[in-house]
mmCIF file of C-alpha atoms and ligand atoms in Angstrom:
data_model
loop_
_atom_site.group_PDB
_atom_site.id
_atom_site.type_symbol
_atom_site.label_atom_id
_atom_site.label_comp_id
_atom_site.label_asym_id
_atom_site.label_seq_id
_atom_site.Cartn_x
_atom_site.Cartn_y
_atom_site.Cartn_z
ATOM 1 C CA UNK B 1 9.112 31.735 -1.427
ATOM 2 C CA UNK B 2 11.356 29.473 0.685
ATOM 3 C CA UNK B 3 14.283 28.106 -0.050
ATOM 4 C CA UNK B 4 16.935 25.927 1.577
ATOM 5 C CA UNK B 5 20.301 24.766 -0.600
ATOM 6 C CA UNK B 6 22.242 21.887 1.134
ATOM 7 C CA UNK B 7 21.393 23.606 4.874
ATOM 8 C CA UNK B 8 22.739 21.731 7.990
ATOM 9 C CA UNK B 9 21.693 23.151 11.462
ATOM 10 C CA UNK B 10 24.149 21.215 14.104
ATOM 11 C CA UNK B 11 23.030 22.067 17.990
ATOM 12 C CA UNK B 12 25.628 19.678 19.247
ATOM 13 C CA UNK B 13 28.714 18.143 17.900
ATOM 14 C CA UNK B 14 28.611 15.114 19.370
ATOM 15 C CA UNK B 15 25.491 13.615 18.092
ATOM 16 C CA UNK B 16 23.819 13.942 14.299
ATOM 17 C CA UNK B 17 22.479 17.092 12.738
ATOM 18 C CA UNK B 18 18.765 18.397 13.790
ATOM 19 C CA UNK B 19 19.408 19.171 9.462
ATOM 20 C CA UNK B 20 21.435 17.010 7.452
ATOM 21 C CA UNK B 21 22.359 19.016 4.325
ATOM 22 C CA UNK B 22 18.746 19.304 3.121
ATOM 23 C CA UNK B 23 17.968 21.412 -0.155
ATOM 24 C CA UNK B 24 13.751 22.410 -0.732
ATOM 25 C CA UNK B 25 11.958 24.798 -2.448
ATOM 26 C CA UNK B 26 8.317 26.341 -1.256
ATOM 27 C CA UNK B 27 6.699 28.183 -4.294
ATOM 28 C CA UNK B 28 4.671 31.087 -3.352
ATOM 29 C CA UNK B 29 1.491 29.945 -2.808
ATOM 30 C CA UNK B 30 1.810 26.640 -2.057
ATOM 31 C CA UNK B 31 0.433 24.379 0.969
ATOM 32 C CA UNK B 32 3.514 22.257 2.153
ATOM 33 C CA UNK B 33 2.946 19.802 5.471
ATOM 34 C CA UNK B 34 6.402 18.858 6.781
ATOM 35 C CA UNK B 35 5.902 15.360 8.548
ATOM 36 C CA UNK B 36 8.495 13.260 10.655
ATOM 37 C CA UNK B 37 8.300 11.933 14.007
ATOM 38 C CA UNK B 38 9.403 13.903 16.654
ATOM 39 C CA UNK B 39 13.175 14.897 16.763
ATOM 40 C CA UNK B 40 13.273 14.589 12.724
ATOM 41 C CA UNK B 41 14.002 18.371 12.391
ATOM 42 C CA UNK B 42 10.461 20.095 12.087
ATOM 43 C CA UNK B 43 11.126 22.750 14.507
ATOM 44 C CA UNK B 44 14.417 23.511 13.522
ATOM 45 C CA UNK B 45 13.232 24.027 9.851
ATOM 46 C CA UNK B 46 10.876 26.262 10.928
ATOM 47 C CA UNK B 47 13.110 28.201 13.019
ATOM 48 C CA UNK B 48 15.961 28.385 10.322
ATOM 49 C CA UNK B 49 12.635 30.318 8.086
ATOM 50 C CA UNK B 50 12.375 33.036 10.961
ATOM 51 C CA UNK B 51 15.976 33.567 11.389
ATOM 52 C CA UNK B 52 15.549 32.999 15.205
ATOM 53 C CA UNK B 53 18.453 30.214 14.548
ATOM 54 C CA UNK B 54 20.835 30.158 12.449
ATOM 55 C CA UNK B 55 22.256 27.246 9.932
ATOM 56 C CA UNK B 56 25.522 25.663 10.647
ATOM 57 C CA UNK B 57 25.749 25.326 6.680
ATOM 58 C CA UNK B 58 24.372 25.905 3.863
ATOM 59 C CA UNK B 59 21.742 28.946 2.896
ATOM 60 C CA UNK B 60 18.055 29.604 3.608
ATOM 61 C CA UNK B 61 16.300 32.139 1.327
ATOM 62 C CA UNK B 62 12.699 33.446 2.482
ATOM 63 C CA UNK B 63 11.486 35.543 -0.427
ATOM 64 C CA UNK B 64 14.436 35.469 -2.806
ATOM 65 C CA UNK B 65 16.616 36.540 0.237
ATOM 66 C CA UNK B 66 19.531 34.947 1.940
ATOM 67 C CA UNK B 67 18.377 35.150 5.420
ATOM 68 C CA UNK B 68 22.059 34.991 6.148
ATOM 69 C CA UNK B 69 22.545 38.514 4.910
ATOM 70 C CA UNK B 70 19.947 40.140 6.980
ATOM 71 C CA UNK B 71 20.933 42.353 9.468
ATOM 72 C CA UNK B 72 19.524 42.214 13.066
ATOM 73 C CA UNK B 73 18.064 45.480 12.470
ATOM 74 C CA UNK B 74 15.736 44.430 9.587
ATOM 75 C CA UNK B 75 15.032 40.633 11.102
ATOM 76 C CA UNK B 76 11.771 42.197 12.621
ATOM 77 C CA UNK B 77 11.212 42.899 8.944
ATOM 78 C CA UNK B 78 11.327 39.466 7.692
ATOM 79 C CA UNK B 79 9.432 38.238 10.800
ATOM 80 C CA UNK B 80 6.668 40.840 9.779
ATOM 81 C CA UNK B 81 6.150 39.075 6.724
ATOM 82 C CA UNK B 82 5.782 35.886 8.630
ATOM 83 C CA UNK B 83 3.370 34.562 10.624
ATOM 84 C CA UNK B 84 3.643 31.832 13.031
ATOM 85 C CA UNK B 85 0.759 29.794 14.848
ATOM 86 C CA UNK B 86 1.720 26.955 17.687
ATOM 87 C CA UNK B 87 0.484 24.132 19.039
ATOM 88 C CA UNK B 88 -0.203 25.668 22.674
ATOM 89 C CA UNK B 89 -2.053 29.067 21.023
ATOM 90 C CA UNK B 90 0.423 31.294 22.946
ATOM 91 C CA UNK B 91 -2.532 34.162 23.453
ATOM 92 C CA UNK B 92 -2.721 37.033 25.949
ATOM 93 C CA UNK B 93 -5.002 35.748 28.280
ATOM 94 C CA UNK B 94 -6.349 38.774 30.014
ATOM 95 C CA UNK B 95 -6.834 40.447 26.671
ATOM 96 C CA UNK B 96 -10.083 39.900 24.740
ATOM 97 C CA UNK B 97 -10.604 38.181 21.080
ATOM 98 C CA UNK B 98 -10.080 41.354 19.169
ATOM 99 C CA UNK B 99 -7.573 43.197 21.150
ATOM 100 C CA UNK B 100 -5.282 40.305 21.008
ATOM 101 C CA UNK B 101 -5.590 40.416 17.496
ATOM 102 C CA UNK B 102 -5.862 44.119 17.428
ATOM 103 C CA UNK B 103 -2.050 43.877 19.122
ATOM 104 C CA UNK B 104 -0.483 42.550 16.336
ATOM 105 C CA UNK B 105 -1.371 45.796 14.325
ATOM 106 C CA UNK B 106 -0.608 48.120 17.122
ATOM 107 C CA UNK B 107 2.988 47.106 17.436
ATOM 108 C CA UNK B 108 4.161 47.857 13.982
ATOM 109 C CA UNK B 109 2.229 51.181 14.710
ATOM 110 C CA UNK B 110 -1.138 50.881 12.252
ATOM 111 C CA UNK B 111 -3.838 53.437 13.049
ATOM 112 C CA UNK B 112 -6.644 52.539 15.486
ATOM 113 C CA UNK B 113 -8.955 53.362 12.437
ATOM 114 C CA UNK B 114 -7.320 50.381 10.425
ATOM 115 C CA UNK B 115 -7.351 48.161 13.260
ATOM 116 C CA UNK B 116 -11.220 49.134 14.092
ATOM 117 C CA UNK B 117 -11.749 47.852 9.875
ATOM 118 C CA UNK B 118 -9.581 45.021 9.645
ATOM 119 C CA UNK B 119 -9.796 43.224 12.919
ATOM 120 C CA UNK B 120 -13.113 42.485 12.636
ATOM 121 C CA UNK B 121 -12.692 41.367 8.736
ATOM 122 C CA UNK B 122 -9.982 38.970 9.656
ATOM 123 C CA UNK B 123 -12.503 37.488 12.736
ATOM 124 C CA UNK B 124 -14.809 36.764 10.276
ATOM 125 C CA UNK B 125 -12.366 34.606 7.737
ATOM 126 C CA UNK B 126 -11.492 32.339 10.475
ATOM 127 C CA UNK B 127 -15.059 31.680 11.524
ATOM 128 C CA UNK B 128 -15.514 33.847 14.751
ATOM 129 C CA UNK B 129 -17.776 36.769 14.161
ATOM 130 C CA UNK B 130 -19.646 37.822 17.174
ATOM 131 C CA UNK B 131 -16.739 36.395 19.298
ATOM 132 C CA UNK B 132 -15.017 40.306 20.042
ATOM 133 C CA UNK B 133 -15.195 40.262 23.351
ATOM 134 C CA UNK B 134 -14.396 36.956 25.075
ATOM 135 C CA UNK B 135 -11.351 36.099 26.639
ATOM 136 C CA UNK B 136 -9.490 33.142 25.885
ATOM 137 C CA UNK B 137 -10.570 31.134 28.514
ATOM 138 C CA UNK B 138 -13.796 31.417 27.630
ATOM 139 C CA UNK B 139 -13.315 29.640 24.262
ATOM 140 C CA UNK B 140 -12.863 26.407 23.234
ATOM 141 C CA UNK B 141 -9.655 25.097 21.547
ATOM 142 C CA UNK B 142 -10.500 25.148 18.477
ATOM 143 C CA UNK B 143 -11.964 29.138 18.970
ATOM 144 C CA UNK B 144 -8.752 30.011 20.092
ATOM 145 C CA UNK B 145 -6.400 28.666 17.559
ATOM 146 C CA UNK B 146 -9.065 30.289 15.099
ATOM 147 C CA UNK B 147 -7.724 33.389 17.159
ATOM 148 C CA UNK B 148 -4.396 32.956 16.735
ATOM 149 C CA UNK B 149 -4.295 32.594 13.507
ATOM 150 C CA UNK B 150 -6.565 35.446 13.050
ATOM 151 C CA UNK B 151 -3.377 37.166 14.679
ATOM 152 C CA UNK B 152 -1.005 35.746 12.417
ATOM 153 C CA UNK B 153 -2.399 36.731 9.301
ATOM 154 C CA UNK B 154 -3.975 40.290 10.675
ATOM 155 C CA UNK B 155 -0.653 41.884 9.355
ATOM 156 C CA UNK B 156 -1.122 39.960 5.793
ATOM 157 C CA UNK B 157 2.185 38.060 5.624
ATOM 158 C CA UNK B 158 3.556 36.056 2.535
ATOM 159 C CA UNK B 159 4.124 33.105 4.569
ATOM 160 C CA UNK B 160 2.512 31.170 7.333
ATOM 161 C CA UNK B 161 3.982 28.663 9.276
ATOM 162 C CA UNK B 162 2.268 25.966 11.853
ATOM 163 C CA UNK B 163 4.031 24.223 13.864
ATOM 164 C CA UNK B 164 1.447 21.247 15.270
ATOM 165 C CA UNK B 165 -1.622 23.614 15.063
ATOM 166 C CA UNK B 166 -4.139 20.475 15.448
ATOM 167 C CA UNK B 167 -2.102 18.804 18.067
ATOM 168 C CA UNK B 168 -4.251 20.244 21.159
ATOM 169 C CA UNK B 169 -7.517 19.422 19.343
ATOM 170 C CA UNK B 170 -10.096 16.749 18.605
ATOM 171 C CA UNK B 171 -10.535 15.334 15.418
ATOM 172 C CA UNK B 172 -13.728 17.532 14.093
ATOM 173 C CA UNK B 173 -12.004 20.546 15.671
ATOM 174 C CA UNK B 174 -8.896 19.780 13.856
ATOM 175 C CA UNK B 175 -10.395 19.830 10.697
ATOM 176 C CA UNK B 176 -12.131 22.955 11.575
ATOM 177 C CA UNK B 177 -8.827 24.633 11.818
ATOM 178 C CA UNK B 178 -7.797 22.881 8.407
ATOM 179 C CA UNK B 179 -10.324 24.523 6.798
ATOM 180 C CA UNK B 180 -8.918 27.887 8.065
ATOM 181 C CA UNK B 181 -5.842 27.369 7.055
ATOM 182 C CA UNK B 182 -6.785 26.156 3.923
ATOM 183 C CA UNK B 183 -8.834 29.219 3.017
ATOM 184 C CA UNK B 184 -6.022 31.802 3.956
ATOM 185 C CA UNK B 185 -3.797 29.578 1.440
ATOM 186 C CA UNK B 186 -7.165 30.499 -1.192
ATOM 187 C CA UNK B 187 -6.275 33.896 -0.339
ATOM 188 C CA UNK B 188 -2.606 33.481 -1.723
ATOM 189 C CA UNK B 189 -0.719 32.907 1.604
ATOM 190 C CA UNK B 190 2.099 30.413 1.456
ATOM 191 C CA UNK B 191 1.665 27.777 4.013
ATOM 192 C CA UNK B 192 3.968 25.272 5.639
ATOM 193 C CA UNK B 193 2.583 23.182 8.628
ATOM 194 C CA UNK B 194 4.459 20.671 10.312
ATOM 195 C CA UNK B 195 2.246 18.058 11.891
ATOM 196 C CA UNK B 196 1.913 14.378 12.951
ATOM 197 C CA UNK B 197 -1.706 14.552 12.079
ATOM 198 C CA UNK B 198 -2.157 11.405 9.685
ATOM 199 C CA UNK B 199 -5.926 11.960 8.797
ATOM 200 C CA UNK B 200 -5.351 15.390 7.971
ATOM 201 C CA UNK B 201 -2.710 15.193 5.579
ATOM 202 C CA UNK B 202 -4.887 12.457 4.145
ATOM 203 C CA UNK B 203 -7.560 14.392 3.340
ATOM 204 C CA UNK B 204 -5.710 17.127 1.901
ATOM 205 C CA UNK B 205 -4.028 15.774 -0.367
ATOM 206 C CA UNK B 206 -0.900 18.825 -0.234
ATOM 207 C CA UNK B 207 2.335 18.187 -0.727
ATOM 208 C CA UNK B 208 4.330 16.180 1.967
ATOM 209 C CA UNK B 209 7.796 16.595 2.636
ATOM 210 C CA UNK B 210 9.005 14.175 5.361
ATOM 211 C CA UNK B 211 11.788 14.286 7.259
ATOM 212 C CA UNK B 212 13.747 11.364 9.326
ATOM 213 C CA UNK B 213 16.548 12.804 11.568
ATOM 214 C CA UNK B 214 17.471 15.203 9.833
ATOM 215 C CA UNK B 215 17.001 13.946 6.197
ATOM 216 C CA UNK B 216 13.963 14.597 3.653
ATOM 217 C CA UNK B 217 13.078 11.000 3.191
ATOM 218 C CA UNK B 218 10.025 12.071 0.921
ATOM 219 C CA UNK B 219 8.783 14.732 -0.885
ATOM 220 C CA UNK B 220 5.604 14.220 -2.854
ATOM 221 C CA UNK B 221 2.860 16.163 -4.659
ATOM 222 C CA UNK B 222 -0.465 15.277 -3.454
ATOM 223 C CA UNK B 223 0.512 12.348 -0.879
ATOM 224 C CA UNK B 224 -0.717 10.452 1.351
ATOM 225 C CA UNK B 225 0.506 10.485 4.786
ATOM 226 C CA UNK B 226 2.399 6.903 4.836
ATOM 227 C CA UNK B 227 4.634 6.693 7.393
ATOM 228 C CA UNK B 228 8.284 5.505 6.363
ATOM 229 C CA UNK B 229 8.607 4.739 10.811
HETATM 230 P P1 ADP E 1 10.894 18.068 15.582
HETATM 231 O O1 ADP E 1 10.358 19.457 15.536
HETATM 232 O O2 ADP E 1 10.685 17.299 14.333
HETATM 233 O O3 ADP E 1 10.436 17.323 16.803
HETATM 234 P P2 ADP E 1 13.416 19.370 16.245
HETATM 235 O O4 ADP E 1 13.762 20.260 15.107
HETATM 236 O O5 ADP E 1 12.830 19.977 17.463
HETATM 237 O O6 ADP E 1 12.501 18.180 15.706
HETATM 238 O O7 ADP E 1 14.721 18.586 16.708
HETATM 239 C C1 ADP E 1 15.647 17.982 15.791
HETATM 240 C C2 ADP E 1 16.849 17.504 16.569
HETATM 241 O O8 ADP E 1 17.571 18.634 17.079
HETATM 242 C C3 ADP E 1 16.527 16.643 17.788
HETATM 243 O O9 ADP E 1 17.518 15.657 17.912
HETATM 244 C C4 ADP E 1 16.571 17.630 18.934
HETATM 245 O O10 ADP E 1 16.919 16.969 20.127
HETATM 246 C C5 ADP E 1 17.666 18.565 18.493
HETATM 247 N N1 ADP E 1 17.470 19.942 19.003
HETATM 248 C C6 ADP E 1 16.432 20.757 18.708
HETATM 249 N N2 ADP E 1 16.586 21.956 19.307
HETATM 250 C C7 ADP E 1 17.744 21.894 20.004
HETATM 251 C C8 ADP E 1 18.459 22.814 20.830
HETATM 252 N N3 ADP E 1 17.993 24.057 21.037
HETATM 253 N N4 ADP E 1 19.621 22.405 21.371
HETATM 254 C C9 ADP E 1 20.106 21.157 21.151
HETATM 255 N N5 ADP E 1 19.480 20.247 20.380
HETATM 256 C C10 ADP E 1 18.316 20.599 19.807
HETATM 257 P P1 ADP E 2 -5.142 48.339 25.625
HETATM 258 O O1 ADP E 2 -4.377 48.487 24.342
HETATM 259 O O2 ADP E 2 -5.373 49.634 26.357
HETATM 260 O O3 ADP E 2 -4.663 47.209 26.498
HETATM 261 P P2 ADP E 2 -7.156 46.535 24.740
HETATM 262 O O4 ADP E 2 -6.008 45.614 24.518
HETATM 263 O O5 ADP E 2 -8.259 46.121 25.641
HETATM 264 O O6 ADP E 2 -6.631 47.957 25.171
HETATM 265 O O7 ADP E 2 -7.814 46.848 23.332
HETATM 266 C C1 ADP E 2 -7.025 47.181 22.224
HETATM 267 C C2 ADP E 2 -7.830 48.098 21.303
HETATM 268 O O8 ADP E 2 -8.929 47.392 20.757
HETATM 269 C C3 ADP E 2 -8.393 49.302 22.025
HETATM 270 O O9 ADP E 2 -8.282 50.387 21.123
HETATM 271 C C4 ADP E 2 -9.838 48.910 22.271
HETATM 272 O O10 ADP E 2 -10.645 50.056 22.348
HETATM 273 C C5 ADP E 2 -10.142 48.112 21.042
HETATM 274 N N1 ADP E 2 -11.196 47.118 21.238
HETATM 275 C C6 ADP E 2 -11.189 46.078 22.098
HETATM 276 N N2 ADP E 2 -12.289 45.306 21.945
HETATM 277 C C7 ADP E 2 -13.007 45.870 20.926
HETATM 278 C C8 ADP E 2 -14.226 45.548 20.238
HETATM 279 N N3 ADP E 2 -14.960 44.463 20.561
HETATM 280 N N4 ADP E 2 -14.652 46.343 19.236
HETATM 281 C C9 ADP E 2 -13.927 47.427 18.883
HETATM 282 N N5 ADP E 2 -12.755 47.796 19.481
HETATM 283 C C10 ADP E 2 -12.300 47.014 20.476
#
């Protein structure tokens, strides 16, 4: 589902690639955590995956295609089939629960009738039926992420990607959110979360790639989250 051969992503020439000439494959369906203390190249992995940078060498492929050879008019394509959930939540706070997932249909034009149907199925996967009409601020954390996830996934994309979705929340709520994101990876949605959450990847068991300026240092089936720092 995602694939990078021998990519390198250089910002600035005068001090070591953000990616060091790093090759990994994703399968569809899998549940990847990408681990590394900050500045190893999380964020830049994950950007390279939505296009919105591009590498200095090397090829990603997202979906058997060479992200390379998409044209600007058919990136909003391959973001489509993407979603994307952050540390900070990043929702429209004057809009309720379900409108700000309800936008995510509305700008790639579905029918109010679809929205009216699926909105409310998606609110109920991530745990927040009965939760339609509050606004952000009046939800915890760990109610809001469930919210923007909801709006990640509304538009049922191949891939999801979190980038430090736990880092804002407590421990219980954390795993909360886990659970989420483990159950939309049930439901056949390829999921790569970059974290520095050390219980959580210990729990899960997934696979672990790590990464250490720039480099994978690791990449293990199953593993436990034992820092190489
Ligand atoms: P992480 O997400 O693991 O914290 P990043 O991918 O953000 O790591 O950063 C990897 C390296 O690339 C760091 O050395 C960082 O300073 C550098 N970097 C990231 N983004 C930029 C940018 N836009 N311009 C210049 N350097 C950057
Ligand atoms: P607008 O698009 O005018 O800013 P909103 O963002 O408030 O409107 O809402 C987006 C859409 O979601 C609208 O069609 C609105 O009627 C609908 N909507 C908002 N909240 C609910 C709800 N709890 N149940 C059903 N429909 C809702």
């Amino acid at each position: 589902m995602i694939r990078f051969d021998t990519v390198t992503k250089v910002y600035d020439r005068k001090t070591r690639p953000a990616l060091d000439k790093i090759s990994l494959e994703i399968d569809r369906g899998e549940f990847a955590f990408l681990v590394g203390s900050s500045g190893s190249g999380k964020s830049t992995f994950l950007r390279l995956v939505l296009k919105e940078d591009r590498a200095t060498g090397g090829a990603v492929y997202v979906a058997g295609q060479n992200v390379a050879n998409i044209s600007s008019w058919r990136v909003p394509k391959l973001r489509r089939g993407i979603g994307v959930v952050f540390q900070d939540f990043r929702l429209l706070p004057q809009k309720t629960v379900f409108a700000n997932v309800a936008f995510a249909m509305q700008v790639i034009g579905k029918n109010r009738s679809v929205i009216r149907e699926t909105v409310p199925e998606v609110l109920k996967t991530v745990g927040l039926e009965g939760k339609e009409n509050r606004l952000p601020h009046e939800l915890s954390g760990g109610e809001q992420q469930r919210v923007a996830i909801a709006r990640a996934v509304v538009n049922k994309p191949g891939i999801l990607l979190a980038d430090e979705p736990t880092g804002n929340l407590d421990p219980d709520t954390s795993l909360g959110i886990m659970k989420v994101l483990d159950k939309i990876n049930q439901n056949g949605t390829t999921v790569v979360m970059a974290t520095h959450d050390d219980d959580i990847v210990n729990q899960y068991r997934k696979r672990v790639v790590e990464l250490r300026n720039g480099v994978i240092v690791r990449d293990e089936a199953r593993a436990l989250y034992t820092s190489m720092i």
